[in-house]
Tab-separated table of C-alpha atoms in Angstrom:
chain	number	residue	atom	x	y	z
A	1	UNK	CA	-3.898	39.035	-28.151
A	2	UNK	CA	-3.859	42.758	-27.868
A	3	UNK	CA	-1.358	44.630	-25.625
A	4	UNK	CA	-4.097	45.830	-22.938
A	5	UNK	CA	-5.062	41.914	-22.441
A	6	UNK	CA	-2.636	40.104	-20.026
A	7	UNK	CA	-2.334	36.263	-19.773
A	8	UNK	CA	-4.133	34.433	-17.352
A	9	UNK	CA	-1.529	32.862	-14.622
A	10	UNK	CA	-3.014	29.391	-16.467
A	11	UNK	CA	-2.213	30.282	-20.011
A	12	UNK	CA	1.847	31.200	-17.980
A	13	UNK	CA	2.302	27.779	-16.998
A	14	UNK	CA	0.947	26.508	-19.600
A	15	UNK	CA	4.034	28.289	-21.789
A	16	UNK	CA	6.415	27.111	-18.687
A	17	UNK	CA	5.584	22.992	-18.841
A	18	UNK	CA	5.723	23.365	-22.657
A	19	UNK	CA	2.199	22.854	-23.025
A	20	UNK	CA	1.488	24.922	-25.794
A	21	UNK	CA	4.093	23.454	-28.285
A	22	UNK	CA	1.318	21.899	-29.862
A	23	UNK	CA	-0.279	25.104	-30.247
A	24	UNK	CA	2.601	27.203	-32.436
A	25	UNK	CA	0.372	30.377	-32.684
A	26	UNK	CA	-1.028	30.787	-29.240
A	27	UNK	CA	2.676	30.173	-27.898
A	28	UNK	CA	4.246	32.783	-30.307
A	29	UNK	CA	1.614	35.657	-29.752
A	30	UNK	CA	1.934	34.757	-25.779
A	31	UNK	CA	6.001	34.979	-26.065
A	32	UNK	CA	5.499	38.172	-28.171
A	33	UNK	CA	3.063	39.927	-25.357
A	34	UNK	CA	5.525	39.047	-22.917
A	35	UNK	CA	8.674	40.129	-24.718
A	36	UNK	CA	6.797	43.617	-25.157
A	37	UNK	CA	5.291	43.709	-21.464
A	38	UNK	CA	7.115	44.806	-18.357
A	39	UNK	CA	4.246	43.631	-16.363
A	40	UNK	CA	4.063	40.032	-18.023
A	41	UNK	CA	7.875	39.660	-17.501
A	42	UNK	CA	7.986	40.638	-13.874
A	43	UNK	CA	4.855	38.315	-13.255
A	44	UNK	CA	6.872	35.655	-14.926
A	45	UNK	CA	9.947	36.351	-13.732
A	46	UNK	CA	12.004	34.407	-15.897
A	47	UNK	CA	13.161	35.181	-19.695
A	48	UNK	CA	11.406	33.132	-22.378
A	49	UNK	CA	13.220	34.972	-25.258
A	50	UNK	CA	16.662	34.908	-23.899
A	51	UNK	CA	18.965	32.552	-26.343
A	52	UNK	CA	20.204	29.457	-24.681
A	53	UNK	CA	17.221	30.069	-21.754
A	54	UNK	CA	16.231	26.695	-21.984
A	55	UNK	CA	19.595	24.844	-22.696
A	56	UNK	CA	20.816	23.869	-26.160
A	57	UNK	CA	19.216	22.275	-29.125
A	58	UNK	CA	18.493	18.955	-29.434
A	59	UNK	CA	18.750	16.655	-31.643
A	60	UNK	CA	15.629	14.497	-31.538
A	61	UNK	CA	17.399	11.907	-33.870
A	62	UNK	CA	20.088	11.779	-32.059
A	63	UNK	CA	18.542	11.908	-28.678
A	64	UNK	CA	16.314	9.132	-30.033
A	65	UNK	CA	19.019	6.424	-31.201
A	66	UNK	CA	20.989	7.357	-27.697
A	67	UNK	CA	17.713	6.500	-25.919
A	68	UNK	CA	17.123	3.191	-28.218
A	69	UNK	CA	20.730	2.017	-27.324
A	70	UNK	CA	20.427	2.726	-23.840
A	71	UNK	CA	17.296	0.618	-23.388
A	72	UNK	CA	18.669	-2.269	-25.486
A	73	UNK	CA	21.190	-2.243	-23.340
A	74	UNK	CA	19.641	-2.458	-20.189
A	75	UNK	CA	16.995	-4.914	-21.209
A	76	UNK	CA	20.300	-7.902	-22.245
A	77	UNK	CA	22.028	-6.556	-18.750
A	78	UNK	CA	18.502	-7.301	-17.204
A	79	UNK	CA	17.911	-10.850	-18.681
A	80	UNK	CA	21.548	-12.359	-17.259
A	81	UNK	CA	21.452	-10.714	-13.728
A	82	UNK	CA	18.709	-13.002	-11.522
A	83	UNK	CA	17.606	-11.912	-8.702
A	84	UNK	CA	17.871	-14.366	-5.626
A	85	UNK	CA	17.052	-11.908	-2.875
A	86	UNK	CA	13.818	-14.000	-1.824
A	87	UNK	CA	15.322	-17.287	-1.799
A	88	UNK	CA	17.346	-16.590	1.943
A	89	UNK	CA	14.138	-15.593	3.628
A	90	UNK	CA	11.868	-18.142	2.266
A	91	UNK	CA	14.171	-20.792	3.129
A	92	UNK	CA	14.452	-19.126	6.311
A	93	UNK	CA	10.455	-19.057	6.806
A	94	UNK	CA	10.525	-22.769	5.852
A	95	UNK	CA	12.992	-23.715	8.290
A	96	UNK	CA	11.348	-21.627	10.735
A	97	UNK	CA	7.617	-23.418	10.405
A	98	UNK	CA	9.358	-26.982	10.237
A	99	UNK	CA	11.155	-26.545	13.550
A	100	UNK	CA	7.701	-25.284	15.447
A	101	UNK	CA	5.689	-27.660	13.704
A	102	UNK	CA	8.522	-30.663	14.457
A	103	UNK	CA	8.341	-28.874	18.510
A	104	UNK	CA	4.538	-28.604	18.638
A	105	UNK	CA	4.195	-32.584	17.551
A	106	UNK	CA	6.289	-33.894	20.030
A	107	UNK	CA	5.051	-31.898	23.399
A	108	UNK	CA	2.375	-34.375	25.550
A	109	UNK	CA	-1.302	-33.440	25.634
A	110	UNK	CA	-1.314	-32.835	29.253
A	111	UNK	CA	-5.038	-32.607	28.384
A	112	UNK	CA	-5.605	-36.272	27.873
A	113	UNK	CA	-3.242	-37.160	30.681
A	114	UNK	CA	-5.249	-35.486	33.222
A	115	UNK	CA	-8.185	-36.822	31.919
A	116	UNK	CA	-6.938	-40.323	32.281
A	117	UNK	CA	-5.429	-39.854	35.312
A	118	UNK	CA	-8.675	-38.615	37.015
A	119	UNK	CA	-10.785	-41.461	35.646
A	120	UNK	CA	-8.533	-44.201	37.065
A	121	UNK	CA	-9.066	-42.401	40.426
A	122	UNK	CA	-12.120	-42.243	39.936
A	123	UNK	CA	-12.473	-38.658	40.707
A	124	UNK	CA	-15.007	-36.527	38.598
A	125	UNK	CA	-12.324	-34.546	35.893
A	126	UNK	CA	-12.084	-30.475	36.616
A	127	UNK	CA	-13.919	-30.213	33.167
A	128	UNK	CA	-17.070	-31.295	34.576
A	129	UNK	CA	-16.790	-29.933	38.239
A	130	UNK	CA	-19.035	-26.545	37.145
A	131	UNK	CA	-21.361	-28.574	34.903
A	132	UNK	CA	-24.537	-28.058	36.862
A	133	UNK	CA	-24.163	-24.587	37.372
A	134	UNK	CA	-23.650	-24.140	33.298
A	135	UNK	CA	-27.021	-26.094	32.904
A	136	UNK	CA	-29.002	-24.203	35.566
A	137	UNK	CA	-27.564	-21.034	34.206
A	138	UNK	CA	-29.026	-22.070	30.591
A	139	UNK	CA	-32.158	-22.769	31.996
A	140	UNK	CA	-32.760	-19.335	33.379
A	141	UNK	CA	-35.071	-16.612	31.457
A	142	UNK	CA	-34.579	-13.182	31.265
A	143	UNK	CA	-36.044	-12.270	34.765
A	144	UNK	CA	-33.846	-14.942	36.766
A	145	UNK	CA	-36.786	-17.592	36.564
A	146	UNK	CA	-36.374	-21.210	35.765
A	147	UNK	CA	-37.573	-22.732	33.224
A	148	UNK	CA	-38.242	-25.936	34.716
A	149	UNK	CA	-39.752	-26.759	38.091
A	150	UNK	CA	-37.186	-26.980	41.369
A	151	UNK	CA	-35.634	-30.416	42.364
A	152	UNK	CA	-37.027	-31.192	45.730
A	153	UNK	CA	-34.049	-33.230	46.509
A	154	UNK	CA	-31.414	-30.252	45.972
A	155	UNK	CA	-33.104	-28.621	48.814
């Protein structure tokens, strides 16, 4: 990369997430155009070359065996802690469906009463009151005709 070729603002944040780590000799000529270029620094705006810029070493063997630990750690903490924050609301839900199903078993069918009721009277039951209208009404086409001839007698 020559010195009258800037980066792209892609190839920038590339070098910001890290990206090009993998890439040792794009990421060194990039730092080196940008360590040279007023232009390239203000459009970055933040100093890649400054010691300390992006905190201090690490020690990935170190950092690795911390990590390790850590995770062994919480996975036995994990296995002995149980975790009974359903059990209060299912036995809840349980309770709550036994009670309506215990209240909805022992209210009367006023249904059946009424219909019993009205055939000991000897009354025609409220069920069946509208029953010829329902059948004439199923026996009418489209246009409001019936389908079947009128009952002299009704008239």
């Amino acid at each position: 990369m020559h010195s009258q070729q800037h980066p792209e603002s892609e190839q920038l944040d590339q070098l910001r997430a890290g990206l090009l780590d993998e890439q040792p000799a794009v990421k060194v000529a990039l730092e080196a155009h940008i360590a040279g270029c007023k232009i390239c620094q203000e459009r970055c705006n933040w100093r890649i070359l400054h010691p300390g810029a992006m905190g201090p070493g690490l020690d990935s063997i170190a950092l690795q065996q911390s990590l390790q630990k850590a995770r062994r750690q919480a996975l036995q903490s994990g296995s002995r802690r149980r975790h009974y924050g359903f059990v209060p609301y299912a036995s809840a839900a349980l309770l709550l469906i036994g009670v309506s199903i215990g209240i909805w078993t022992l209210q009367p069918d006023n249904g059946s009463q009424q219909q019993i009721a009205a055939q000991d009277a000897g009354t025609v039951p409220d069920v069946y009151e509208d029953l010829e209208f329902y059948l004439w009404l199923a026996n009418q086409d489209d246009n409001g005709n019936t389908d079947e001839a009128p009952d002299p007698d009704k008239t």
